[in-house]
Short mmCIF file of C-alpha atoms in Angstrom, two decimals:
data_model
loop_
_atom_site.label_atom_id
_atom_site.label_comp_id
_atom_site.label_asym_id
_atom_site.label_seq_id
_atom_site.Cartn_x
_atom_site.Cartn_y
_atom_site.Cartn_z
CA UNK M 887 -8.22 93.24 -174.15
CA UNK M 888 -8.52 95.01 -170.87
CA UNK M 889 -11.38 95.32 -168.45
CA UNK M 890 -10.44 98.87 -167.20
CA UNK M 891 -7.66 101.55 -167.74
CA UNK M 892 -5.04 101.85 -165.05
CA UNK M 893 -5.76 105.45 -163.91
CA UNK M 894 -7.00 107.24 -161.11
CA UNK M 895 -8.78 105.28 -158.70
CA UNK M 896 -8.17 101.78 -160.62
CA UNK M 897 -4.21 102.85 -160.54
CA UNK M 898 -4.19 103.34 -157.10
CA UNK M 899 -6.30 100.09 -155.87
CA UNK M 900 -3.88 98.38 -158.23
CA UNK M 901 -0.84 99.30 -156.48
CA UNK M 902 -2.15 98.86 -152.89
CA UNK M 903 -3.23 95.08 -154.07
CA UNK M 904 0.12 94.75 -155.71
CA UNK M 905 2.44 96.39 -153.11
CA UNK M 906 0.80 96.95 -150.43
CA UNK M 907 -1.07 93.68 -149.56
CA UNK M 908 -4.35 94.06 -150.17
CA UNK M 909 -5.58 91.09 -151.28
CA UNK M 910 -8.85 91.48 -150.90
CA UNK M 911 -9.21 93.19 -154.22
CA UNK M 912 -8.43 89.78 -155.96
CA UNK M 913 -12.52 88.76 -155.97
CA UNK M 914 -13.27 91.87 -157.84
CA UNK M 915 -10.82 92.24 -159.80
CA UNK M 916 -11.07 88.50 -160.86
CA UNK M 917 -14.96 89.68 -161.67
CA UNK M 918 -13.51 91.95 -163.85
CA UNK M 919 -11.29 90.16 -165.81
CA UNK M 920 -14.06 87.20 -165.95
CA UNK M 921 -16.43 89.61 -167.84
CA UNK M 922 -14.33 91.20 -169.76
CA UNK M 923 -13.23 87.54 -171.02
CA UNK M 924 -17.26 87.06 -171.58
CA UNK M 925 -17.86 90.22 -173.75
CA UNK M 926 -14.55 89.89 -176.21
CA UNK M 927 -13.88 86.96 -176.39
CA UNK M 928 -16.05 85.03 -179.25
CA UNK M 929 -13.31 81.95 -179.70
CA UNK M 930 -13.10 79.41 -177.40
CA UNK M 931 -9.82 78.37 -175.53
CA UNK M 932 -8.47 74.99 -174.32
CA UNK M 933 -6.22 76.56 -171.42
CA UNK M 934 -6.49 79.20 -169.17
CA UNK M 935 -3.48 80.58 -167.64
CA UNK M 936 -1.55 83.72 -166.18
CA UNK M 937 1.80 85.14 -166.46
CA UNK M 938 3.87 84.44 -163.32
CA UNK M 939 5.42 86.47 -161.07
CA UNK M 940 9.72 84.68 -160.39
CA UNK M 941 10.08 82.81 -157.22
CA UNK M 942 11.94 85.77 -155.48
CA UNK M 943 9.24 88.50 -155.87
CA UNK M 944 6.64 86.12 -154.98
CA UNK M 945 8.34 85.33 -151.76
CA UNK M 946 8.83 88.82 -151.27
CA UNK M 947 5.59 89.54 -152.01
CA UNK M 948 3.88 86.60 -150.22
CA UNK M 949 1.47 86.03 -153.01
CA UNK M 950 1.28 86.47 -156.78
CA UNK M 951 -1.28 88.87 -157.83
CA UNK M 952 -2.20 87.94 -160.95
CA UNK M 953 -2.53 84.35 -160.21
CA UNK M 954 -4.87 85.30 -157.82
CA UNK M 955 -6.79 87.82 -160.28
CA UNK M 956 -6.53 84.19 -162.90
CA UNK M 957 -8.05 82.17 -159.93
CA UNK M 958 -10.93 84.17 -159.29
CA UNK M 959 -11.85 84.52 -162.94
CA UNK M 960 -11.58 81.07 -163.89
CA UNK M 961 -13.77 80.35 -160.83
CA UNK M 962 -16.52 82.83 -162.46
CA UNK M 963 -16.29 81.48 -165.67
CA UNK M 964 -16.55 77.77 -164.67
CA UNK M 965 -12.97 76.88 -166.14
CA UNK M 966 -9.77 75.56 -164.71
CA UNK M 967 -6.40 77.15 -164.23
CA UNK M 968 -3.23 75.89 -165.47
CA UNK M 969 0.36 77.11 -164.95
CA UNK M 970 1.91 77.29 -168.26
CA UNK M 971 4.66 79.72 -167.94
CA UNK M 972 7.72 79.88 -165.22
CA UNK M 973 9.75 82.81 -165.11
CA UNK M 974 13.01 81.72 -164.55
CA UNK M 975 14.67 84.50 -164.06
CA UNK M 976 14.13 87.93 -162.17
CA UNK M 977 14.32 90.80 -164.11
CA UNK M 978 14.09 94.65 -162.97
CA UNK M 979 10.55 94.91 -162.62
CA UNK M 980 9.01 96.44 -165.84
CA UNK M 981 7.31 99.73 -164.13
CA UNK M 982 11.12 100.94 -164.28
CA UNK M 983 11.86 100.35 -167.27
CA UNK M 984 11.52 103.97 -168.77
CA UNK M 985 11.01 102.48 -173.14
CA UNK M 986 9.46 100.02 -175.15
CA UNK M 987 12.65 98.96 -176.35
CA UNK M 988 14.41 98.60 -172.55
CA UNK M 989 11.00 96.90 -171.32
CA UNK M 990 11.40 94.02 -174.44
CA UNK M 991 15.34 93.48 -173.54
CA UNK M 992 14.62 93.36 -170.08
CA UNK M 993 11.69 90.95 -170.37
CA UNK M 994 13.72 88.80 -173.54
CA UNK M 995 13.87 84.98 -172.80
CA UNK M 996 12.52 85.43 -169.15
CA UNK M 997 9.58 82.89 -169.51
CA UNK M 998 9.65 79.18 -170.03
CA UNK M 999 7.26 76.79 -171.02
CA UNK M 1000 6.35 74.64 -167.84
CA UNK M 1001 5.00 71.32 -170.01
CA UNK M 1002 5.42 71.76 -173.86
CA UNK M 1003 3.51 68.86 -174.49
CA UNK M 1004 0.40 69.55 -172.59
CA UNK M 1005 0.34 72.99 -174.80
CA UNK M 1006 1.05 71.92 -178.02
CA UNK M 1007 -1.80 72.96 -180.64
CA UNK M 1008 -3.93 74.12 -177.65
CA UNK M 1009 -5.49 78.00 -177.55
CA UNK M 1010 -4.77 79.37 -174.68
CA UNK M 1011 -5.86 82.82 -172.85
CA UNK M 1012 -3.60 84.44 -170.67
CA UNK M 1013 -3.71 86.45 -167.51
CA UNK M 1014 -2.19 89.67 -166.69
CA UNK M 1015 -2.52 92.58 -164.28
CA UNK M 1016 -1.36 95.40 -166.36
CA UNK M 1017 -0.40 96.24 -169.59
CA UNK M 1018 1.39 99.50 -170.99
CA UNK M 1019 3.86 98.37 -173.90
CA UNK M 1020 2.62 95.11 -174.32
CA UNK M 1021 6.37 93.50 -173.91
CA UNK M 1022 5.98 91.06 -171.14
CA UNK M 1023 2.44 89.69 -172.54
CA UNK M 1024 4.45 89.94 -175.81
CA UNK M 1025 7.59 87.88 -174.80
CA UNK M 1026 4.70 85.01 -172.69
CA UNK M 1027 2.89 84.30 -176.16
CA UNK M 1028 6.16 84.41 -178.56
CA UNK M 1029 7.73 81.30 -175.81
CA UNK M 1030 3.92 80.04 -175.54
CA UNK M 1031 3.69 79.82 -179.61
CA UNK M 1032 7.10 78.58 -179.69
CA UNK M 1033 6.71 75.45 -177.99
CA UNK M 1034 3.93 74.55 -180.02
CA UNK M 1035 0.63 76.56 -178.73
CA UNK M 1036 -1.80 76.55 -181.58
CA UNK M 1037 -2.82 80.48 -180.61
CA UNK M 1038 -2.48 82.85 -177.44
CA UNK M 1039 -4.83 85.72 -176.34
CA UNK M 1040 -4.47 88.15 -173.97
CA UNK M 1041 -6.46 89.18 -171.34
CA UNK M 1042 -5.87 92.09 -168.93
CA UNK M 1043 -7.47 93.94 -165.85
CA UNK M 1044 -6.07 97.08 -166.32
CA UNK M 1045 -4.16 98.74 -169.50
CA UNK M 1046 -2.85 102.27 -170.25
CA UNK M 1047 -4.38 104.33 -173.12
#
C-alpha cells in the first residue's frame, strides 16, 4: 500500500528529497507513511523495517531516504525500527531500468538478511520510498521470507498507477 501516487507535485518533492538534499521532507513524509500504515493495515507486525539504500549511494548521498521516511513513521506510530536487510551490492539504480523484467535481474540477490534469527517466524512491515514494478520490494520480502520471516508487508510513500 501507498500513501500517495508519485506524480506531479509529490514526484517532484520526491526527487528534490532524494537527489537534491532536502531532508526536511522526511517529517512529512514519515506522517504519511505512518497513516497510511494506520488505515490499511488491520494485522499486527513484530518488526518494522525499511529497504536500504548500499553503502556507496548512501555515502554519496549523505543520508538514506527511506530510512529516514522509516524513522519518522515508527516515531508516529510508537514502534521501533530495525535494520533487517543489507544490500550488499550496488546495482544500477532502478529508475533506469527501462522493464519489469531488467528491474527484477538487476535487483536479483541484491539484499541480505542482516540477523536470520532475530526474523525467523516474525511479521514484518517494510519501508519504501517508491514503488513502480514492485521488483525491489519484491526481491526484500522473497530474501526476508527466505530466511525464515513468518510474513512481509509492504508499505510505501509514493507508488505509480
Amino acid at each position: 500500500m501507498s500513501a500517495l501516487y508519485y506524480e506531479g507535485p509529490v514526484r517532484s518533492g520526491i526527487l528534490r528529497y532524494k537527489f537534491e538534499g532536502v531532508r526536511a521532507y522526511a517529517p512529512a513524509f514519515g506522517e504519511q507513511v505512518a497513516a497510511c500504515i494506520y488505515e490499511n493495515i488491520e494485522s499486527d507486525y513484530d518488526i518494522l523495517s525499511w529497504v536500504p539504500l548500499d553503502a556507496g549511494r548512501r555515502r554519496r548521498r549523505g543520508y538514506d531516504q527511506t530510512e529516514l521516511i522509516a524513522r519518522e513513521a515508527a516515531r508516529r506510530l510508537c514502534r521501533e525500527l530495525t535494520p533487517t536487510l543489507k544490500k550488499r551490492r550496488g546495482v544500477q539504480p532502478q529508475s533506469q531500468s527501462d522493464s519489469p523484467e531488467r528491474r527484477r535481474a538487476n535487483i536479483a540477490g541484491a539484499y541480505t538478511v542482516l540477523e536470520p534469527a532475530m526474523i525467523a517466524e516474525k511479521r514484518i512491515l517494510l519501508i519504501d520510498d517508491i514503488v513502480t514494478t514492485g521488483s525491489t520490494l519484491s526481491e526484500c520480502a522473497k530474501t526476508l521470507l527466505l530466511a525464515g520471516a513468518e510474513e512481509v508487508v509492504c508499505a510505501t510513500l509514493a507508488c505509480t498507477r
